[in-house]
Amino acid sequence: MAEQDKTSRRGFLAAAAAGSVLAASGAHAQGAGARAADKAITELPDWSKYLGDGVADRPYGKPSKFEAHVVRRDVEWLTASRQSSVNFTPLHELDGIITPSGLCFERHHGGIAEIDPRQYRLMINGLVDKELVFTIEDLKRFPRINRVHFLECAANSGMEWRGSQLNGCQFTHGMVHNVMYTGVPLKHLLNEAGVRTNARWVMAEGADSSGMNRSIPLAKALDDCIVAFRMNGEMLRPEQGYPVRLVVPGWEGNMWVKWLRRLEVTDMAHLAREETSKYTDLMADGRSRRFTFVMDCKSVVTNPSPQAPLLAKGQNVLSGLAWSGRGTIRRVDVTLDGGRNWREARIDGPVLNQSLTRFYVDFDWQGQEMMIQSRAHDSTGYVQPTKDELRKVRGVNNIYHNNGIQTWLVRSNGETENVEIA
Ligand SMILES: Nc1nc2c(c(=O)[nH]1)N[C@H]1C(S)=C(S)[C@@H](COP(=O)(O)O)O[C@H]1N2
Ligand SMILES: [Mo]
């Protein structure tokens, strides 16, 4: 945590040194006097004088070197090993609704499996009329679909149950990503195998060294699950399960088995480690709730946020993300004064089912302290709860499924912190 504290403070001070913090009085450009002294205007820069790299130099494109700070980050003390660990999507550096493939957070239980696609096989066995084995090429001959969906780890915001501990929306909310998947509806493969009448569940198993597995109710498997091989048009990244992962729209990320090697159709849940010991919700009364599959409606303001302070007075843009595992986002409310006044945010871009949705509030800032929150409503009428409302039911010993309202304190110098309103 000390590390990211330093990072955000360093970023802020660097911006202050560059003279941009609180310098401008609006979103509009400097006056004529400032312009005359600005070498960026009066002198021809190198990039206008010399030829640039040719086309052959970058066969696979990368972001500008000036964007090198836009990376997934981890929190070292959170996990004991690098292979069973997690890093976080830099939400505060992104816009729109699609997460660039190279910035999708990663969560692995046994490191990244490196699978040769020619050796890859997917088996369907169990309560089926015929057991089947598919290669990648077999999968590509089934009718395929394209869907944009968020994947959120159930442990996202898990450190927030006991109060604010991580200073950055990358760290509090960055276990979510949103990409376009291309793949075969799981129902086509199950129909091909012929599901027996006593079947109720499908156990999905990964080919990584953790062999991670989860039980999916058959109804969900036949409804909207996808056996996906592409993300954002290209083949899945190794981190995201190359060459094949299961997409389980709206449901907790743990069920989206990566490096998918086997689907066993069963009459009862497998009661695997990840659905008994892990990914269960320890309630206030000490009992444990299992099978909390759906990720409830949630939102977060990505800018400003602790790693993305406000830099100028005057016209500003607040930006954020909202999503619901139960449908689409219908509305997002934003408060700048800790919940006394709420205004409706402006949603812009596609509003898709079980997908991240982008919202904005265009506002004027005169250096007043602000307590910023967002509150999302989904298409079922559900409204995102406060953290205290959740704690009343779930206590504070839980880790998973925290979809509570997040608060950022913006100080008069623009610095922003993760806080809670008592
Ligand atoms: N085979 C396998 N699948 C897996 C995991 C894993 O470790 N092994 N991690 C799960 C967890 S806990 C989550 S949150 C998501 C993370 O997906 P991502 O790495 O694409 O973000 O993958 C899930 N699928
Ligand atoms: Mo997860």
Short mmCIF file of C-alpha atoms and ligand atoms in Angstrom, two decimals:
data_model
loop_
_atom_site.label_atom_id
_atom_site.label_comp_id
_atom_site.label_asym_id
_atom_site.label_seq_id
_atom_site.Cartn_x
_atom_site.Cartn_y
_atom_site.Cartn_z
CA MET A 1 0.00 0.00 0.00
CA ALA A 2 2.86 2.38 0.80
CA GLU A 3 3.94 1.84 -2.78
CA GLN A 4 0.76 3.05 -4.39
CA ASP A 5 0.47 5.91 -1.91
CA LYS A 6 3.84 7.05 -3.12
CA THR A 7 2.88 6.55 -6.73
CA SER A 8 -0.21 8.71 -6.53
CA ARG A 9 1.52 11.42 -4.50
CA ARG A 10 4.46 11.43 -6.87
CA GLY A 11 2.13 11.77 -9.84
CA PHE A 12 0.37 14.63 -8.15
CA LEU A 13 3.55 16.48 -7.28
CA ALA A 14 4.92 16.03 -10.78
CA ALA A 15 1.74 17.56 -12.14
CA ALA A 16 2.03 20.40 -9.63
CA ALA A 17 5.64 21.05 -10.65
CA ALA A 18 4.57 21.24 -14.28
CA GLY A 19 2.39 24.12 -13.18
CA SER A 20 -0.86 22.58 -14.27
CA VAL A 21 -2.44 22.08 -10.87
CA LEU A 22 -4.97 24.78 -10.16
CA ALA A 23 -3.26 26.99 -12.74
CA ALA A 24 -5.99 27.29 -15.30
CA SER A 25 -9.24 28.92 -14.34
CA GLY A 26 -11.31 26.87 -16.73
CA ALA A 27 -11.03 24.11 -19.29
CA HIS A 28 -10.06 26.68 -21.87
CA ALA A 29 -6.57 27.48 -23.07
CA GLN A 30 -3.95 29.85 -21.70
CA GLY A 31 -4.07 33.56 -22.53
CA ALA A 32 -1.97 35.22 -25.25
CA GLY A 33 0.85 36.21 -22.87
CA ALA A 34 1.43 32.63 -21.75
CA ARG A 35 1.28 31.52 -25.37
CA ALA A 36 4.13 33.80 -26.51
CA ALA A 37 6.43 32.28 -23.90
CA ASP A 38 5.47 28.68 -24.71
CA LYS A 39 8.25 26.93 -26.63
CA ALA A 40 5.84 24.13 -27.43
CA ILE A 41 4.19 26.65 -29.74
CA THR A 42 7.06 28.83 -30.92
CA GLU A 43 9.69 26.14 -31.66
CA LEU A 44 9.41 23.33 -34.17
CA PRO A 45 9.66 19.99 -32.27
CA ASP A 46 11.79 17.05 -33.41
CA TRP A 47 8.76 15.03 -34.43
CA SER A 48 8.01 17.62 -37.09
CA LYS A 49 11.59 17.72 -38.36
CA TYR A 50 12.62 14.10 -38.81
CA LEU A 51 11.13 11.05 -40.46
CA GLY A 52 9.42 8.68 -38.06
CA ASP A 53 9.62 4.88 -37.81
CA GLY A 54 8.49 2.97 -40.87
CA VAL A 55 5.63 0.50 -41.05
CA ALA A 56 7.82 -2.57 -40.71
CA ASP A 57 9.14 -1.50 -37.33
CA ARG A 58 5.98 -2.28 -35.34
CA PRO A 59 4.31 -5.44 -36.62
CA TYR A 60 2.23 -5.63 -33.43
CA GLY A 61 1.32 -2.15 -32.16
CA LYS A 62 1.93 -0.99 -28.61
CA PRO A 63 0.79 2.15 -26.74
CA SER A 64 2.93 5.29 -26.91
CA LYS A 65 5.98 5.16 -24.62
CA PHE A 66 4.50 8.20 -22.88
CA GLU A 67 1.67 5.99 -21.65
CA ALA A 68 4.04 3.57 -19.89
CA HIS A 69 2.41 4.34 -16.54
CA VAL A 70 -0.89 2.88 -17.76
CA VAL A 71 -0.37 -0.67 -16.55
CA ARG A 72 -1.93 -3.39 -14.46
CA ARG A 73 -0.60 -3.15 -10.91
CA ASP A 74 -0.60 -5.56 -8.01
CA VAL A 75 -0.47 -5.11 -4.25
CA GLU A 76 2.43 -7.20 -3.01
CA TRP A 77 1.20 -7.90 0.50
CA LEU A 78 -2.19 -9.18 -0.67
CA THR A 79 -1.02 -12.63 -1.75
CA ALA A 80 1.80 -14.95 -0.77
CA SER A 81 2.91 -16.02 -4.24
CA ARG A 82 3.06 -14.52 -7.75
CA GLN A 83 1.36 -17.53 -9.35
CA SER A 84 -1.70 -17.55 -7.11
CA SER A 85 -2.32 -13.84 -7.19
CA VAL A 86 -4.08 -10.96 -8.82
CA ASN A 87 -3.33 -7.65 -10.47
CA PHE A 88 -5.73 -4.81 -11.20
CA THR A 89 -7.13 -2.98 -14.23
CA PRO A 90 -6.07 0.72 -14.27
CA LEU A 91 -9.69 1.93 -14.41
CA HIS A 92 -8.69 5.55 -13.75
CA GLU A 93 -6.66 5.63 -16.98
CA LEU A 94 -9.39 4.29 -19.26
CA ASP A 95 -12.54 5.60 -20.89
CA GLY A 96 -15.45 4.24 -22.87
CA ILE A 97 -16.54 0.70 -22.00
CA ILE A 98 -14.00 -1.67 -23.61
CA THR A 99 -10.96 -2.72 -21.59
CA PRO A 100 -7.86 -2.96 -23.81
CA SER A 101 -6.77 -6.61 -23.82
CA GLY A 102 -3.34 -5.90 -22.34
CA LEU A 103 -4.87 -4.06 -19.37
CA CYS A 104 -7.45 -6.66 -18.31
CA PHE A 105 -6.75 -7.60 -14.68
CA GLU A 106 -5.46 -11.14 -14.15
CA ARG A 107 -6.40 -13.63 -11.49
CA HIS A 108 -4.61 -16.96 -11.52
CA HIS A 109 -4.50 -19.83 -9.06
CA GLY A 110 -1.54 -21.60 -10.63
CA GLY A 111 0.09 -19.12 -12.98
CA ILE A 112 -0.55 -18.70 -16.71
CA ALA A 113 -0.80 -21.98 -18.59
CA GLU A 114 0.98 -21.90 -21.94
CA ILE A 115 -1.12 -24.07 -24.21
CA ASP A 116 -0.12 -25.10 -27.72
CA PRO A 117 -3.40 -24.72 -29.63
CA ARG A 118 -2.58 -27.77 -31.76
CA GLN A 119 -2.44 -29.87 -28.60
CA TYR A 120 -5.54 -28.26 -27.13
CA ARG A 121 -8.62 -30.45 -26.57
CA LEU A 122 -12.00 -29.76 -24.94
CA MET A 123 -13.83 -32.82 -23.59
CA ILE A 124 -17.51 -33.14 -22.73
CA ASN A 125 -18.33 -36.13 -20.55
CA GLY A 126 -20.68 -37.24 -17.77
CA LEU A 127 -24.44 -37.41 -18.22
CA VAL A 128 -24.45 -37.15 -22.00
CA ASP A 129 -25.48 -39.48 -24.81
CA LYS A 130 -22.07 -39.29 -26.45
CA GLU A 131 -18.85 -38.07 -24.93
CA LEU A 132 -17.14 -35.62 -27.26
CA VAL A 133 -13.70 -34.11 -27.74
CA PHE A 134 -13.21 -30.88 -29.72
CA THR A 135 -10.14 -29.20 -31.17
CA ILE A 136 -10.00 -25.42 -31.72
CA GLU A 137 -10.75 -25.98 -35.39
CA ASP A 138 -13.82 -28.05 -34.43
CA LEU A 139 -15.07 -25.21 -32.23
CA LYS A 140 -14.63 -22.71 -35.05
CA ARG A 141 -17.01 -24.68 -37.25
CA PHE A 142 -19.96 -24.16 -34.86
CA PRO A 143 -22.16 -21.06 -35.29
CA ARG A 144 -20.54 -18.33 -33.26
CA ILE A 145 -21.64 -15.11 -31.55
CA ASN A 146 -20.11 -11.83 -30.34
CA ARG A 147 -20.97 -10.44 -26.90
CA VAL A 148 -19.57 -7.66 -24.73
CA HIS A 149 -19.60 -8.63 -21.06
CA PHE A 150 -17.98 -7.52 -17.84
CA LEU A 151 -16.07 -10.07 -15.79
CA GLU A 152 -15.84 -9.11 -12.12
CA CYS A 153 -14.01 -11.18 -9.51
CA ALA A 154 -16.30 -11.73 -6.52
CA ALA A 155 -13.42 -10.45 -4.35
CA ASN A 156 -13.44 -7.05 -6.09
CA SER A 157 -13.73 -4.36 -3.37
CA GLY A 158 -13.31 -7.17 -0.83
CA MET A 159 -10.88 -5.09 1.24
CA GLU A 160 -13.60 -2.45 1.68
CA TRP A 161 -15.73 -4.50 4.08
CA ARG A 162 -13.69 -3.26 7.04
CA GLY A 163 -13.25 0.30 5.82
CA SER A 164 -11.06 1.94 3.26
CA GLN A 165 -7.65 0.31 3.04
CA LEU A 166 -6.46 0.70 -0.55
CA ASN A 167 -6.01 4.17 -2.00
CA GLY A 168 -6.93 3.93 -5.65
CA CYS A 169 -9.90 2.79 -7.69
CA GLN A 170 -7.49 0.53 -9.57
CA PHE A 171 -7.03 -1.35 -6.27
CA THR A 172 -10.55 -1.07 -4.81
CA HIS A 173 -12.47 -1.74 -8.06
CA GLY A 174 -9.93 -2.94 -10.64
CA MET A 175 -10.86 -6.63 -10.57
CA VAL A 176 -13.23 -6.02 -13.44
CA HIS A 177 -12.79 -5.94 -17.20
CA ASN A 178 -15.11 -5.67 -20.18
CA VAL A 179 -14.29 -7.07 -23.59
CA MET A 180 -16.02 -8.42 -26.67
CA TYR A 181 -15.94 -12.20 -26.76
CA THR A 182 -16.33 -14.34 -29.83
CA GLY A 183 -17.24 -17.96 -29.33
CA VAL A 184 -19.75 -20.78 -29.52
CA PRO A 185 -22.86 -20.79 -27.32
CA LEU A 186 -22.26 -23.60 -24.82
CA LYS A 187 -25.74 -24.95 -25.59
CA HIS A 188 -24.65 -25.92 -29.12
CA LEU A 189 -21.88 -28.14 -27.72
CA LEU A 190 -24.12 -29.62 -25.03
CA ASN A 191 -26.85 -30.33 -27.60
CA GLU A 192 -24.27 -32.02 -29.79
CA ALA A 193 -23.35 -34.30 -26.87
CA GLY A 194 -27.01 -34.85 -25.88
CA VAL A 195 -27.69 -33.93 -22.25
CA ARG A 196 -29.46 -36.68 -20.24
CA THR A 197 -32.76 -35.85 -18.51
CA ASN A 198 -31.30 -36.21 -15.00
CA ALA A 199 -28.56 -33.66 -15.69
CA ARG A 200 -28.64 -30.49 -13.52
CA TRP A 201 -25.09 -29.07 -13.50
CA VAL A 202 -22.04 -28.69 -15.70
CA MET A 203 -18.65 -28.81 -14.01
CA ALA A 204 -16.14 -26.67 -15.95
CA GLU A 205 -12.46 -27.51 -15.42
CA GLY A 206 -9.30 -25.62 -16.38
CA ALA A 207 -6.10 -27.07 -17.86
CA ASP A 208 -3.77 -24.88 -15.76
CA SER A 209 -1.71 -26.37 -12.94
CA SER A 210 -4.47 -25.46 -10.45
CA GLY A 211 -7.01 -27.45 -12.48
CA MET A 212 -9.50 -24.91 -11.20
CA ASN A 213 -13.10 -26.05 -11.51
CA ARG A 214 -16.58 -24.73 -10.87
CA SER A 215 -20.13 -26.06 -11.14
CA ILE A 216 -22.49 -24.15 -13.44
CA PRO A 217 -26.25 -24.80 -13.15
CA LEU A 218 -27.41 -26.50 -16.37
CA ALA A 219 -30.07 -23.81 -16.93
CA LYS A 220 -27.36 -21.13 -17.05
CA ALA A 221 -25.14 -23.28 -19.27
CA LEU A 222 -28.00 -23.67 -21.77
CA ASP A 223 -29.05 -20.04 -21.48
CA ASP A 224 -26.17 -17.69 -22.27
CA CYS A 225 -22.76 -19.23 -21.50
CA ILE A 226 -20.18 -18.98 -24.28
CA VAL A 227 -17.16 -21.15 -25.04
CA ALA A 228 -15.03 -18.21 -26.17
CA PHE A 229 -11.78 -18.21 -28.12
CA ARG A 230 -11.47 -14.53 -29.05
CA MET A 231 -11.43 -11.28 -27.09
CA ASN A 232 -11.64 -7.86 -28.78
CA GLY A 233 -11.34 -9.61 -32.13
CA GLU A 234 -8.04 -11.42 -31.63
CA MET A 235 -7.44 -14.77 -29.99
CA LEU A 236 -7.67 -14.73 -26.17
CA ARG A 237 -4.54 -13.52 -24.41
CA PRO A 238 -2.63 -16.26 -22.51
CA GLU A 239 -3.54 -14.48 -19.24
CA GLN A 240 -7.22 -14.67 -20.10
CA GLY A 241 -7.26 -18.40 -20.86
CA TYR A 242 -5.79 -18.91 -24.34
CA PRO A 243 -7.00 -20.67 -26.33
CA VAL A 244 -10.46 -21.18 -24.77
CA ARG A 245 -12.34 -19.85 -21.74
CA LEU A 246 -15.87 -20.09 -20.46
CA VAL A 247 -17.91 -16.87 -20.45
CA VAL A 248 -20.66 -16.84 -17.80
CA PRO A 249 -22.43 -13.48 -18.34
CA GLY A 250 -23.21 -11.48 -15.19
CA TRP A 251 -21.86 -14.16 -12.83
CA GLU A 252 -18.80 -14.05 -10.63
CA GLY A 253 -15.45 -14.16 -12.41
CA ASN A 254 -14.34 -17.36 -10.69
CA MET A 255 -16.87 -19.33 -12.76
CA TRP A 256 -15.36 -18.11 -16.04
CA VAL A 257 -12.95 -21.04 -16.22
CA LYS A 258 -9.84 -20.25 -18.26
CA TRP A 259 -7.81 -22.73 -20.33
CA LEU A 260 -11.06 -24.75 -20.39
CA ARG A 261 -10.32 -28.43 -20.92
CA ARG A 262 -13.37 -30.33 -19.69
CA LEU A 263 -17.10 -29.97 -19.15
CA GLU A 264 -18.62 -32.74 -17.06
CA VAL A 265 -22.41 -32.89 -17.03
CA THR A 266 -23.60 -34.00 -13.58
CA ASP A 267 -26.75 -34.36 -11.50
CA MET A 268 -25.38 -32.36 -8.57
CA ALA A 269 -22.89 -29.60 -7.91
CA HIS A 270 -19.28 -30.75 -7.69
CA LEU A 271 -18.72 -28.86 -4.38
CA ALA A 272 -15.25 -27.91 -5.56
CA ARG A 273 -12.84 -25.93 -3.40
CA GLU A 274 -13.75 -22.69 -5.15
CA GLU A 275 -17.46 -23.06 -4.34
CA THR A 276 -17.16 -24.27 -0.74
CA SER A 277 -14.03 -23.00 1.00
CA LYS A 278 -13.73 -19.97 -1.32
CA TYR A 279 -16.27 -17.70 -2.99
CA THR A 280 -18.82 -18.28 -0.22
CA ASP A 281 -20.15 -15.37 1.82
CA LEU A 282 -19.52 -15.39 5.55
CA MET A 283 -22.65 -13.73 6.97
CA ALA A 284 -23.02 -11.57 10.08
CA ASP A 285 -24.37 -14.54 12.11
CA GLY A 286 -21.34 -16.69 11.27
CA ARG A 287 -23.10 -18.91 8.76
CA SER A 288 -21.72 -19.21 5.26
CA ARG A 289 -23.80 -18.58 2.16
CA ARG A 290 -22.79 -20.50 -0.95
CA PHE A 291 -23.67 -20.13 -4.64
CA THR A 292 -23.90 -16.35 -4.78
CA PHE A 293 -23.45 -16.43 -8.51
CA VAL A 294 -24.81 -13.12 -9.82
CA MET A 295 -22.75 -9.94 -9.49
CA ASP A 296 -25.17 -7.30 -8.28
CA CYS A 297 -25.46 -3.79 -9.65
CA LYS A 298 -22.44 -1.61 -8.82
CA SER A 299 -20.69 1.55 -9.90
CA VAL A 300 -17.57 3.59 -9.19
CA VAL A 301 -16.29 7.03 -10.06
CA THR A 302 -13.00 6.42 -11.88
CA ASN A 303 -12.08 10.14 -12.23
CA PRO A 304 -11.40 11.90 -10.00
CA SER A 305 -10.11 9.14 -7.74
CA PRO A 306 -7.03 8.70 -5.51
CA GLN A 307 -4.64 8.00 -8.42
CA ALA A 308 -6.32 10.65 -10.57
CA PRO A 309 -6.56 13.94 -8.66
CA LEU A 310 -8.36 17.01 -9.95
CA LEU A 311 -5.83 19.21 -11.73
CA ALA A 312 -7.66 22.43 -12.49
CA LYS A 313 -10.40 24.65 -11.16
CA GLY A 314 -13.35 25.49 -13.33
CA GLN A 315 -14.93 23.17 -15.85
CA ASN A 316 -14.25 19.49 -15.09
CA VAL A 317 -15.45 16.06 -16.15
CA LEU A 318 -16.30 13.40 -13.60
CA SER A 319 -16.33 9.93 -15.13
CA GLY A 320 -17.27 6.48 -13.98
CA LEU A 321 -18.44 2.96 -14.68
CA ALA A 322 -21.63 1.11 -13.77
CA TRP A 323 -22.61 -2.51 -14.33
CA SER A 324 -25.11 -5.16 -13.31
CA GLY A 325 -25.06 -8.92 -13.58
CA ARG A 326 -28.86 -8.85 -13.80
CA GLY A 327 -29.32 -6.72 -16.89
CA THR A 328 -28.59 -3.23 -18.17
CA ILE A 329 -27.85 0.02 -16.34
CA ARG A 330 -30.93 2.22 -16.27
CA ARG A 331 -29.60 5.24 -14.38
CA VAL A 332 -26.63 6.47 -12.35
CA ASP A 333 -26.87 9.17 -9.67
CA VAL A 334 -23.84 11.14 -8.52
CA THR A 335 -23.35 13.27 -5.41
CA LEU A 336 -20.49 15.71 -4.87
CA ASP A 337 -21.43 16.53 -1.27
CA GLY A 338 -21.53 13.16 0.46
CA GLY A 339 -25.15 12.35 -0.38
CA ARG A 340 -26.97 15.59 0.43
CA ASN A 341 -27.69 16.34 -3.22
CA TRP A 342 -27.79 13.85 -6.06
CA ARG A 343 -27.87 14.53 -9.78
CA GLU A 344 -28.42 12.14 -12.64
CA ALA A 345 -25.24 11.30 -14.54
CA ARG A 346 -25.04 11.45 -18.31
CA ILE A 347 -24.63 7.96 -19.75
CA ASP A 348 -22.65 7.89 -22.97
CA GLY A 349 -21.76 5.01 -25.26
CA PRO A 350 -23.47 1.63 -25.65
CA VAL A 351 -25.73 0.44 -22.82
CA LEU A 352 -25.37 -3.31 -23.12
CA ASN A 353 -26.66 -6.24 -21.12
CA GLN A 354 -24.26 -7.36 -18.36
CA SER A 355 -21.62 -4.94 -19.59
CA LEU A 356 -19.76 -1.96 -18.18
CA THR A 357 -21.60 1.29 -18.92
CA ARG A 358 -19.86 4.70 -18.98
CA PHE A 359 -21.26 7.76 -17.22
CA TYR A 360 -20.20 11.40 -16.85
CA VAL A 361 -21.03 14.48 -14.81
CA ASP A 362 -19.80 17.77 -16.26
CA PHE A 363 -19.27 20.07 -13.29
CA ASP A 364 -17.67 23.29 -12.15
CA TRP A 365 -15.11 23.12 -9.35
CA GLN A 366 -13.96 26.13 -7.37
CA GLY A 367 -11.66 24.25 -4.99
CA GLN A 368 -14.31 23.21 -2.51
CA GLU A 369 -13.83 19.91 -0.66
CA MET A 370 -16.06 17.22 -2.16
CA MET A 371 -17.33 13.81 -1.10
CA ILE A 372 -18.04 12.05 -4.35
CA GLN A 373 -20.24 8.97 -4.68
CA SER A 374 -22.09 7.20 -7.46
CA ARG A 375 -25.21 5.04 -7.15
CA ALA A 376 -26.35 2.83 -10.01
CA HIS A 377 -29.83 1.52 -10.82
CA ASP A 378 -30.30 -1.52 -13.05
CA SER A 379 -33.08 -2.67 -15.36
CA THR A 380 -34.64 -4.82 -12.61
CA GLY A 381 -35.22 -1.70 -10.47
CA TYR A 382 -32.45 -2.67 -8.01
CA VAL A 383 -30.51 0.26 -6.55
CA GLN A 384 -26.86 -0.07 -5.47
CA PRO A 385 -26.74 -0.16 -1.63
CA THR A 386 -24.46 1.67 0.78
CA LYS A 387 -21.64 -0.28 2.41
CA ASP A 388 -23.41 0.07 5.77
CA GLU A 389 -26.62 -1.42 4.37
CA LEU A 390 -24.56 -4.41 3.18
CA ARG A 391 -22.72 -4.72 6.51
CA LYS A 392 -26.03 -4.93 8.39
CA VAL A 393 -26.78 -8.18 6.59
CA ARG A 394 -23.31 -9.50 5.95
CA GLY A 395 -21.16 -8.24 8.82
CA VAL A 396 -17.50 -7.32 8.24
CA ASN A 397 -15.80 -10.72 8.04
CA ASN A 398 -16.90 -11.29 4.48
CA ILE A 399 -14.58 -10.88 1.51
CA TYR A 400 -16.78 -11.38 -1.51
CA HIS A 401 -19.62 -9.58 -3.30
CA ASN A 402 -19.14 -6.05 -2.00
CA ASN A 403 -21.13 -3.82 -4.35
CA GLY A 404 -21.49 -0.93 -1.88
CA ILE A 405 -21.34 2.75 -2.76
CA GLN A 406 -17.76 4.08 -2.82
CA THR A 407 -16.74 7.50 -1.47
CA TRP A 408 -13.84 9.64 -2.67
CA LEU A 409 -12.83 12.73 -0.70
CA VAL A 410 -11.49 15.47 -2.98
CA ARG A 411 -9.43 17.98 -1.01
CA SER A 412 -9.19 21.67 -1.89
CA ASN A 413 -5.83 21.08 -3.62
CA GLY A 414 -7.38 18.39 -5.81
CA GLU A 415 -5.80 15.41 -4.05
CA THR A 416 -8.28 12.59 -3.67
CA GLU A 417 -8.59 9.86 -1.04
CA ASN A 418 -10.58 6.73 -0.32
CA VAL A 419 -12.78 7.49 2.71
CA GLU A 420 -16.05 6.38 4.29
CA ILE A 421 -18.88 8.54 5.48
CA ALA A 422 -19.83 7.52 9.01
N1 LIG B 1 -8.44 -22.31 -15.00
C1 LIG B 1 -8.60 -21.20 -14.27
N2 LIG B 1 -9.67 -20.43 -14.49
C2 LIG B 1 -9.87 -19.29 -13.75
C3 LIG B 1 -8.97 -18.95 -12.72
C4 LIG B 1 -7.83 -19.78 -12.52
O1 LIG B 1 -6.97 -19.53 -11.67
N3 LIG B 1 -7.68 -20.91 -13.30
N4 LIG B 1 -9.25 -17.83 -11.94
C5 LIG B 1 -10.66 -17.46 -11.87
C6 LIG B 1 -10.92 -16.22 -11.16
S1 LIG B 1 -10.95 -16.28 -9.47
C7 LIG B 1 -11.29 -15.09 -11.83
S2 LIG B 1 -11.77 -13.69 -11.00
C8 LIG B 1 -11.22 -15.00 -13.29
C9 LIG B 1 -10.23 -13.94 -13.70
O2 LIG B 1 -10.19 -13.80 -15.09
P1 LIG B 1 -9.07 -12.90 -15.76
O3 LIG B 1 -7.73 -13.41 -15.36
O4 LIG B 1 -9.35 -12.93 -17.22
O5 LIG B 1 -9.27 -11.50 -15.22
O6 LIG B 1 -10.83 -16.22 -13.90
C10 LIG B 1 -11.30 -17.38 -13.25
N5 LIG B 1 -10.96 -18.55 -14.03
MO MO B 2 -11.94 -14.38 -8.67
#
